[in-house]
PDB file of C-alpha atoms and ligand atoms in Angstrom:
ATOM      1  CA  UNK A 154       0.000   0.000   0.000  1.00  0.00           C
ATOM      2  CA  UNK A 155       1.226   3.514  -0.842  1.00  0.00           C
ATOM      3  CA  UNK A 156      -0.453   6.502   0.740  1.00  0.00           C
ATOM      4  CA  UNK A 157       0.355  10.205   0.579  1.00  0.00           C
ATOM      5  CA  UNK A 158      -0.583  12.619   3.345  1.00  0.00           C
ATOM      6  CA  UNK A 159      -1.147  16.082   1.937  1.00  0.00           C
ATOM      7  CA  UNK A 160      -1.898  19.372   3.655  1.00  0.00           C
ATOM      8  CA  UNK A 161      -0.637  22.720   4.912  1.00  0.00           C
ATOM      9  CA  UNK A 162       2.513  22.872   6.993  1.00  0.00           C
ATOM     10  CA  UNK A 163       1.195  22.186  10.476  1.00  0.00           C
ATOM     11  CA  UNK A 164      -1.901  20.328   9.270  1.00  0.00           C
ATOM     12  CA  UNK A 165      -0.756  17.279  11.238  1.00  0.00           C
ATOM     13  CA  UNK A 166       0.885  15.174   8.529  1.00  0.00           C
ATOM     14  CA  UNK A 167       3.850  14.267  10.717  1.00  0.00           C
ATOM     15  CA  UNK A 168       1.768  13.559  13.825  1.00  0.00           C
ATOM     16  CA  UNK A 169      -0.695  11.412  11.899  1.00  0.00           C
ATOM     17  CA  UNK A 170       2.001   9.613   9.918  1.00  0.00           C
ATOM     18  CA  UNK A 171       3.836   8.676  13.120  1.00  0.00           C
ATOM     19  CA  UNK A 172       0.653   7.261  14.654  1.00  0.00           C
ATOM     20  CA  UNK A 173      -0.526   5.546  11.466  1.00  0.00           C
ATOM     21  CA  UNK A 174       2.760   3.914  10.568  1.00  0.00           C
ATOM     22  CA  UNK A 175       2.864   2.046  13.863  1.00  0.00           C
ATOM     23  CA  UNK A 176      -0.855   1.173  13.800  1.00  0.00           C
ATOM     24  CA  UNK A 177      -0.861  -0.020  10.206  1.00  0.00           C
ATOM     25  CA  UNK A 178       2.697  -1.311   9.947  1.00  0.00           C
ATOM     26  CA  UNK A 179       3.543   1.028   7.098  1.00  0.00           C
ATOM     27  CA  UNK A 180       6.906   2.634   6.449  1.00  0.00           C
ATOM     28  CA  UNK A 181       6.793   6.337   7.260  1.00  0.00           C
ATOM     29  CA  UNK A 182       8.783   8.437   4.804  1.00  0.00           C
ATOM     30  CA  UNK A 183       9.074  12.066   5.866  1.00  0.00           C
ATOM     31  CA  UNK A 184      11.361  14.130   3.669  1.00  0.00           C
ATOM     32  CA  UNK A 185      11.330  16.911   6.297  1.00  0.00           C
ATOM     33  CA  UNK A 186      12.484  14.559   9.105  1.00  0.00           C
ATOM     34  CA  UNK A 187      15.050  13.064   6.801  1.00  0.00           C
ATOM     35  CA  UNK A 188      16.525  16.450   5.900  1.00  0.00           C
ATOM     36  CA  UNK A 189      16.551  17.541   9.556  1.00  0.00           C
ATOM     37  CA  UNK A 190      18.429  14.371  10.511  1.00  0.00           C
ATOM     38  CA  UNK A 191      21.015  14.994   7.792  1.00  0.00           C
ATOM     39  CA  UNK A 192      21.416  18.590   8.955  1.00  0.00           C
ATOM     40  CA  UNK A 193      21.848  17.492  12.582  1.00  0.00           C
ATOM     41  CA  UNK A 194      24.505  14.973  11.549  1.00  0.00           C
ATOM     42  CA  UNK A 195      26.285  17.549   9.371  1.00  0.00           C
ATOM     43  CA  UNK A 196      26.405  15.303   6.305  1.00  0.00           C
ATOM     44  CA  UNK A 197      27.094  16.724   2.795  1.00  0.00           C
ATOM     45  CA  UNK A 198      23.364  16.416   2.019  1.00  0.00           C
ATOM     46  CA  UNK A 199      22.546  18.186   5.293  1.00  0.00           C
ATOM     47  CA  UNK A 200      24.886  21.053   4.437  1.00  0.00           C
ATOM     48  CA  UNK A 201      23.310  21.351   0.998  1.00  0.00           C
ATOM     49  CA  UNK A 202      19.707  21.586   2.243  1.00  0.00           C
ATOM     50  CA  UNK A 203      20.113  23.530   5.518  1.00  0.00           C
ATOM     51  CA  UNK A 204      19.587  26.934   3.966  1.00  0.00           C
ATOM     52  CA  UNK A 205      16.449  25.888   2.144  1.00  0.00           C
ATOM     53  CA  UNK A 206      14.858  24.632   5.340  1.00  0.00           C
ATOM     54  CA  UNK A 207      15.777  27.593   7.508  1.00  0.00           C
ATOM     55  CA  UNK A 208      14.475  29.962   4.817  1.00  0.00           C
ATOM     56  CA  UNK A 209      11.204  28.075   4.376  1.00  0.00           C
ATOM     57  CA  UNK A 210      12.010  27.327   0.742  1.00  0.00           C
ATOM     58  CA  UNK A 211      11.565  24.007  -0.995  1.00  0.00           C
ATOM     59  CA  UNK A 212      14.622  21.876  -1.518  1.00  0.00           C
ATOM     60  CA  UNK A 213      15.411  21.421  -5.242  1.00  0.00           C
ATOM     61  CA  UNK A 214      13.338  18.698  -6.874  1.00  0.00           C
ATOM     62  CA  UNK A 215      16.534  17.070  -8.086  1.00  0.00           C
ATOM     63  CA  UNK A 216      17.898  16.605  -4.561  1.00  0.00           C
ATOM     64  CA  UNK A 217      14.532  15.452  -3.221  1.00  0.00           C
ATOM     65  CA  UNK A 218      14.160  12.889  -5.988  1.00  0.00           C
ATOM     66  CA  UNK A 219      17.646  11.477  -5.419  1.00  0.00           C
ATOM     67  CA  UNK A 220      16.703  10.875  -1.797  1.00  0.00           C
ATOM     68  CA  UNK A 221      13.373   9.293  -2.727  1.00  0.00           C
ATOM     69  CA  UNK A 222      14.995   7.093  -5.363  1.00  0.00           C
ATOM     70  CA  UNK A 223      17.459   5.763  -2.838  1.00  0.00           C
ATOM     71  CA  UNK A 224      14.592   4.902  -0.458  1.00  0.00           C
ATOM     72  CA  UNK A 225      12.816   3.018  -3.231  1.00  0.00           C
ATOM     73  CA  UNK A 226      15.809   0.764  -3.816  1.00  0.00           C
ATOM     74  CA  UNK A 227      14.944  -1.323  -0.810  1.00  0.00           C
ATOM     75  CA  UNK A 228      11.201  -0.832  -0.682  1.00  0.00           C
ATOM     76  CA  UNK A 229       9.192  -3.831   0.457  1.00  0.00           C
ATOM     77  CA  UNK A 230       5.679  -2.969   1.437  1.00  0.00           C
ATOM     78  CA  UNK A 231       5.133   0.570   0.240  1.00  0.00           C
ATOM     79  CA  UNK A 232       5.186   3.936   1.933  1.00  0.00           C
ATOM     80  CA  UNK A 233       3.257   6.418   3.944  1.00  0.00           C
ATOM     81  CA  UNK A 234       4.561   9.624   2.366  1.00  0.00           C
ATOM     82  CA  UNK A 235       4.647  12.719   4.557  1.00  0.00           C
ATOM     83  CA  UNK A 236       5.854  15.944   2.949  1.00  0.00           C
ATOM     84  CA  UNK A 237       6.439  14.364  -0.444  1.00  0.00           C
ATOM     85  CA  UNK A 238       5.466  15.086  -3.164  1.00  0.00           C
ATOM     86  CA  UNK A 239       5.345  18.837  -2.749  1.00  0.00           C
ATOM     87  CA  UNK A 240       5.440  19.995  -6.385  1.00  0.00           C
ATOM     88  CA  UNK A 241       3.824  18.787  -9.600  1.00  0.00           C
ATOM     89  CA  UNK A 242       7.212  17.671 -10.907  1.00  0.00           C
ATOM     90  CA  UNK A 243       7.723  15.564  -7.790  1.00  0.00           C
ATOM     91  CA  UNK A 244       4.237  14.060  -8.191  1.00  0.00           C
ATOM     92  CA  UNK A 245       4.960  13.108 -11.792  1.00  0.00           C
ATOM     93  CA  UNK A 246       8.327  11.629 -10.837  1.00  0.00           C
ATOM     94  CA  UNK A 247       6.641   9.583  -8.109  1.00  0.00           C
ATOM     95  CA  UNK A 248       4.073   8.270 -10.600  1.00  0.00           C
ATOM     96  CA  UNK A 249       6.868   7.143 -12.911  1.00  0.00           C
ATOM     97  CA  UNK A 250       8.780   5.557 -10.040  1.00  0.00           C
ATOM     98  CA  UNK A 251       5.717   3.613  -8.918  1.00  0.00           C
ATOM     99  CA  UNK A 252       5.094   2.378 -12.456  1.00  0.00           C
ATOM    100  CA  UNK A 253       8.708   1.219 -12.736  1.00  0.00           C
ATOM    101  CA  UNK A 254       8.327  -0.728  -9.465  1.00  0.00           C
ATOM    102  CA  UNK A 255       4.920  -2.082 -10.533  1.00  0.00           C
ATOM    103  CA  UNK A 256       3.388  -0.405  -7.510  1.00  0.00           C
ATOM    104  CA  UNK A 257       0.288   1.699  -7.167  1.00  0.00           C
ATOM    105  CA  UNK A 258      -0.711   4.830  -5.375  1.00  0.00           C
ATOM    106  CA  UNK A 259      -3.681   3.790  -3.240  1.00  0.00           C
ATOM    107  CA  UNK A 260      -4.724   7.117  -1.805  1.00  0.00           C
ATOM    108  CA  UNK A 261      -3.865  10.739  -1.273  1.00  0.00           C
ATOM    109  CA  UNK A 262      -5.340  11.826   2.035  1.00  0.00           C
ATOM    110  CA  UNK A 263      -5.744  15.556   2.336  1.00  0.00           C
ATOM    111  CA  UNK A 264      -5.736  16.784   5.934  1.00  0.00           C
ATOM    112  CA  UNK A 265      -8.058  19.723   5.746  1.00  0.00           C
ATOM    113  CA  UNK A 266      -7.604  22.551   8.252  1.00  0.00           C
ATOM    114  CA  UNK A 267      -7.705  26.266   7.688  1.00  0.00           C
ATOM    115  CA  UNK A 268      -4.787  28.595   7.534  1.00  0.00           C
ATOM    116  CA  UNK A 269      -5.464  30.424  10.817  1.00  0.00           C
ATOM    117  CA  UNK A 270      -5.504  27.123  12.665  1.00  0.00           C
ATOM    118  CA  UNK A 271      -2.177  25.931  11.264  1.00  0.00           C
ATOM    119  CA  UNK A 272      -0.442  29.184  12.180  1.00  0.00           C
ATOM    120  CA  UNK A 273      -1.643  28.775  15.745  1.00  0.00           C
ATOM    121  CA  UNK A 274      -0.655  25.116  15.924  1.00  0.00           C
ATOM    122  CA  UNK A 275       2.828  25.699  14.557  1.00  0.00           C
ATOM    123  CA  UNK A 276       3.578  28.313  17.211  1.00  0.00           C
ATOM    124  CA  UNK A 277       3.060  25.696  19.939  1.00  0.00           C
ATOM    125  CA  UNK A 278       4.750  22.798  18.136  1.00  0.00           C
ATOM    126  CA  UNK A 279       7.863  21.142  19.576  1.00  0.00           C
ATOM    127  CA  UNK A 280       9.839  18.325  17.985  1.00  0.00           C
ATOM    128  CA  UNK A 281      12.100  15.721  19.595  1.00  0.00           C
ATOM    129  CA  UNK A 282      15.631  16.360  18.387  1.00  0.00           C
ATOM    130  CA  UNK A 283      16.465  12.644  18.626  1.00  0.00           C
ATOM    131  CA  UNK A 284      13.465  10.704  17.284  1.00  0.00           C
ATOM    132  CA  UNK A 285      11.435  13.472  15.537  1.00  0.00           C
ATOM    133  CA  UNK A 286       8.278  12.814  17.559  1.00  0.00           C
ATOM    134  CA  UNK A 287       5.967  15.825  17.331  1.00  0.00           C
ATOM    135  CA  UNK A 288       4.393  17.488  20.394  1.00  0.00           C
ATOM    136  CA  UNK A 289       2.180  20.476  20.934  1.00  0.00           C
ATOM    137  CA  UNK A 290       2.645  22.296  24.236  1.00  0.00           C
ATOM    138  CA  UNK A 291      -1.084  23.046  24.376  1.00  0.00           C
ATOM    139  CA  UNK A 292      -2.893  20.086  22.844  1.00  0.00           C
ATOM    140  CA  UNK A 293      -0.419  17.210  23.261  1.00  0.00           C
ATOM    141  CA  UNK A 294       2.322  18.166  25.733  1.00  0.00           C
ATOM    142  CA  UNK A 295       5.042  15.733  26.821  1.00  0.00           C
ATOM    143  CA  UNK A 296       4.744  14.263  30.337  1.00  0.00           C
ATOM    144  CA  UNK A 297       7.862  16.142  31.417  1.00  0.00           C
ATOM    145  CA  UNK A 298       8.414  19.633  30.069  1.00  0.00           C
ATOM    146  CA  UNK A 299      10.769  19.719  27.066  1.00  0.00           C
ATOM    147  CA  UNK A 300      11.608  15.995  27.302  1.00  0.00           C
ATOM    148  CA  UNK A 301      10.471  13.354  24.799  1.00  0.00           C
ATOM    149  CA  UNK A 302       8.149  10.694  26.283  1.00  0.00           C
ATOM    150  CA  UNK A 303       9.556   8.010  23.991  1.00  0.00           C
ATOM    151  CA  UNK A 304      13.327   8.531  24.002  1.00  0.00           C
ATOM    152  CA  UNK A 305      14.010  11.227  26.650  1.00  0.00           C
ATOM    153  CA  UNK A 306      15.583  13.419  23.953  1.00  0.00           C
ATOM    154  CA  UNK A 307      15.352  17.217  24.276  1.00  0.00           C
ATOM    155  CA  UNK A 308      12.419  18.896  22.515  1.00  0.00           C
ATOM    156  CA  UNK A 309      13.150  21.785  20.196  1.00  0.00           C
ATOM    157  CA  UNK A 310      11.267  24.616  18.575  1.00  0.00           C
ATOM    158  CA  UNK A 311      11.944  24.246  14.852  1.00  0.00           C
ATOM    159  CA  UNK A 312      13.964  27.063  13.341  1.00  0.00           C
ATOM    160  CA  UNK A 313      11.511  27.209  10.418  1.00  0.00           C
ATOM    161  CA  UNK A 314       8.516  27.504  12.760  1.00  0.00           C
ATOM    162  CA  UNK A 315       9.310  31.168  13.481  1.00  0.00           C
ATOM    163  CA  UNK A 316       6.498  33.476  12.309  1.00  0.00           C
ATOM    164  CA  UNK A 317       8.395  35.017   9.366  1.00  0.00           C
ATOM    165  CA  UNK A 318       9.399  31.615   8.010  1.00  0.00           C
ATOM    166  CA  UNK A 319       5.926  30.148   8.539  1.00  0.00           C
ATOM    167  CA  UNK A 320       4.500  32.928   6.403  1.00  0.00           C
ATOM    168  CA  UNK A 321       6.934  32.027   3.633  1.00  0.00           C
ATOM    169  CA  UNK A 322       6.179  28.287   3.930  1.00  0.00           C
ATOM    170  CA  UNK A 323       2.457  28.923   3.679  1.00  0.00           C
ATOM    171  CA  UNK A 324       3.013  30.986   0.527  1.00  0.00           C
ATOM    172  CA  UNK A 325       5.151  28.237  -0.964  1.00  0.00           C
ATOM    173  CA  UNK A 326       2.477  25.672  -0.079  1.00  0.00           C
ATOM    174  CA  UNK A 327      -0.232  27.660  -1.853  1.00  0.00           C
ATOM    175  CA  UNK A 328       1.941  28.244  -4.908  1.00  0.00           C
ATOM    176  CA  UNK A 329       3.563  24.882  -5.438  1.00  0.00           C
ATOM    177  CA  UNK A 330       1.846  22.213  -3.342  1.00  0.00           C
ATOM    178  CA  UNK A 331      -1.842  23.123  -3.471  1.00  0.00           C
ATOM    179  CA  UNK A 332      -2.024  22.360  -7.225  1.00  0.00           C
ATOM    180  CA  UNK A 333      -1.493  18.709  -6.261  1.00  0.00           C
ATOM    181  CA  UNK A 334      -5.081  18.639  -5.004  1.00  0.00           C
ATOM    182  CA  UNK A 335      -6.475  18.923  -8.522  1.00  0.00           C
ATOM    183  CA  UNK A 336      -3.738  16.687  -9.903  1.00  0.00           C
ATOM    184  CA  UNK A 337      -4.726  13.826  -7.614  1.00  0.00           C
ATOM    185  CA  UNK A 338      -8.448  14.565  -7.874  1.00  0.00           C
ATOM    186  CA  UNK A 339      -8.098  13.976 -11.596  1.00  0.00           C
ATOM    187  CA  UNK A 340      -6.331  10.670 -10.858  1.00  0.00           C
ATOM    188  CA  UNK A 341      -9.278   9.488  -8.756  1.00  0.00           C
ATOM    189  CA  UNK A 342      -7.186   8.831  -5.642  1.00  0.00           C
ATOM    190  CA  UNK A 343      -7.970  11.974  -3.691  1.00  0.00           C
ATOM    191  CA  UNK A 344      -9.715  11.820  -0.301  1.00  0.00           C
ATOM    192  CA  UNK A 345     -10.328  14.514   2.246  1.00  0.00           C
ATOM    193  CA  UNK A 346     -10.325  14.178   6.041  1.00  0.00           C
ATOM    194  CA  UNK A 347     -11.378  16.953   8.409  1.00  0.00           C
ATOM    195  CA  UNK A 348      -8.236  17.501  10.428  1.00  0.00           C
ATOM    196  CA  UNK A 349      -9.466  19.850  13.146  1.00  0.00           C
ATOM    197  CA  UNK A 350      -9.769  18.752  16.733  1.00  0.00           C
ATOM    198  CA  UNK A 351      -8.303  15.887  18.703  1.00  0.00           C
ATOM    199  CA  UNK A 352      -5.325  14.215  16.982  1.00  0.00           C
ATOM    200  CA  UNK A 353      -6.298  10.755  18.279  1.00  0.00           C
ATOM    201  CA  UNK A 354      -9.807  11.033  16.862  1.00  0.00           C
ATOM    202  CA  UNK A 355      -8.370  12.115  13.523  1.00  0.00           C
ATOM    203  CA  UNK A 356      -6.050   9.081  13.558  1.00  0.00           C
ATOM    204  CA  UNK A 357      -9.047   6.794  14.241  1.00  0.00           C
ATOM    205  CA  UNK A 358     -10.955   8.384  11.373  1.00  0.00           C
ATOM    206  CA  UNK A 359      -8.057   7.841   8.996  1.00  0.00           C
ATOM    207  CA  UNK A 360      -7.557   4.233  10.102  1.00  0.00           C
ATOM    208  CA  UNK A 361     -11.210   3.333   9.661  1.00  0.00           C
ATOM    209  CA  UNK A 362     -11.258   5.131   6.342  1.00  0.00           C
ATOM    210  CA  UNK A 363      -8.210   3.168   5.125  1.00  0.00           C
ATOM    211  CA  UNK A 364      -9.637  -0.127   6.353  1.00  0.00           C
ATOM    212  CA  UNK A 365     -13.032   0.352   4.744  1.00  0.00           C
ATOM    213  CA  UNK A 366     -12.285   2.327   1.589  1.00  0.00           C
ATOM    214  CA  UNK A 367      -8.755   1.471   0.590  1.00  0.00           C
ATOM    215  CA  UNK A 368      -7.581  -1.864   1.933  1.00  0.00           C
ATOM    216  CA  UNK A 369     -10.446  -3.748   0.192  1.00  0.00           C
ATOM    217  CA  UNK A 370     -10.345  -1.879  -3.090  1.00  0.00           C
TER     218      UNK A 370
HETATM  219  P1  ADP B 873       5.884  20.936   7.241  1.00  0.00           P
HETATM  220  O1  ADP B 873       5.022  19.891   6.642  1.00  0.00           O
HETATM  221  O2  ADP B 873       5.482  21.316   8.621  1.00  0.00           O
HETATM  222  O3  ADP B 873       6.058  22.120   6.352  1.00  0.00           O
HETATM  223  P2  ADP B 873       8.273  19.306   6.805  1.00  0.00           P
HETATM  224  O4  ADP B 873       9.009  18.772   7.956  1.00  0.00           O
HETATM  225  O5  ADP B 873       7.504  18.355   5.970  1.00  0.00           O
HETATM  226  O6  ADP B 873       7.352  20.437   7.425  1.00  0.00           O
HETATM  227  O7  ADP B 873       9.277  20.091   5.828  1.00  0.00           O
HETATM  228  C1  ADP B 873      10.169  21.058   6.298  1.00  0.00           C
HETATM  229  C2  ADP B 873      11.006  21.640   5.172  1.00  0.00           C
HETATM  230  O8  ADP B 873      11.762  20.594   4.516  1.00  0.00           O
HETATM  231  C3  ADP B 873      10.250  22.304   4.023  1.00  0.00           C
HETATM  232  O9  ADP B 873       9.901  23.635   4.318  1.00  0.00           O
HETATM  233  C4  ADP B 873      11.276  22.192   2.881  1.00  0.00           C
HETATM  234  O10 ADP B 873      12.294  23.140   3.004  1.00  0.00           O
HETATM  235  C5  ADP B 873      11.898  20.830   3.110  1.00  0.00           C
HETATM  236  N1  ADP B 873      11.179  19.760   2.380  1.00  0.00           N
HETATM  237  C6  ADP B 873      10.544  18.685   2.932  1.00  0.00           C
HETATM  238  N2  ADP B 873       9.989  17.906   1.987  1.00  0.00           N
HETATM  239  C7  ADP B 873      10.263  18.487   0.789  1.00  0.00           C
HETATM  240  C8  ADP B 873       9.966  18.171  -0.564  1.00  0.00           C
HETATM  241  N3  ADP B 873       9.245  17.089  -0.901  1.00  0.00           N
HETATM  242  N4  ADP B 873      10.413  19.008  -1.533  1.00  0.00           N
HETATM  243  C9  ADP B 873      11.126  20.092  -1.229  1.00  0.00           C
HETATM  244  N5  ADP B 873      11.444  20.451   0.028  1.00  0.00           N
HETATM  245  C10 ADP B 873      11.029  19.665   1.037  1.00  0.00           C
HETATM  246 ZN1   ZN B 874      12.184  11.293  21.038  1.00  0.00          ZN
END
């Protein structure tokens, strides 16, 4: 099964993907987490992409696709994509990649929340610097302040979650990523989930949706 989670920055893609991948046994592929790990480790790839992330710009399609290609080399069961594709060119490249692997795209799940809500959520988001688990200091705080429940790693406020960068990321989303909605609608794989409210309830809605609508298709 291959599923894409689509939505605004801060719409809950990462949170939902983390919950879903363990519930459904799918492989979570977050390009954002991957880039942040490379940056933290100071690898050549990390050095190349750091400026894009801190400026709220998209990493070049070419770099993104190299990373995705390398992940596909050892793919077994398919992916839960989070943060990829983010441009039409990336979507087309993914289609071609899936065809070459004789795999299918089962669903694109659009997490629908409005812009005002995502801005608010992002300002209270914290991320574990070790395992990338996402918290929200208001709606889903860790048990101990600034410490990850799962791995005891320190929680950080993402550099690109500062107001000026958020504004830029939202603009980039509207310009380059939002067109994917009509692209996937035309492909007949587009589904929308209301992504306001309790994260656990949203996860349950997605799971039951996948079990009833997608797994038996
Ligand atoms: P969010 O979904 O909250 O915007 P992500 O963690 O998915 O955050 O992405 C953070 C940043 O990583 C993006 O702003 C961008 O710079 C880079 N990035 C992640 N995925 C992609 C992608 N598919 N194409 C280009 N850049 C990407
Ligand atoms: Zn952690």
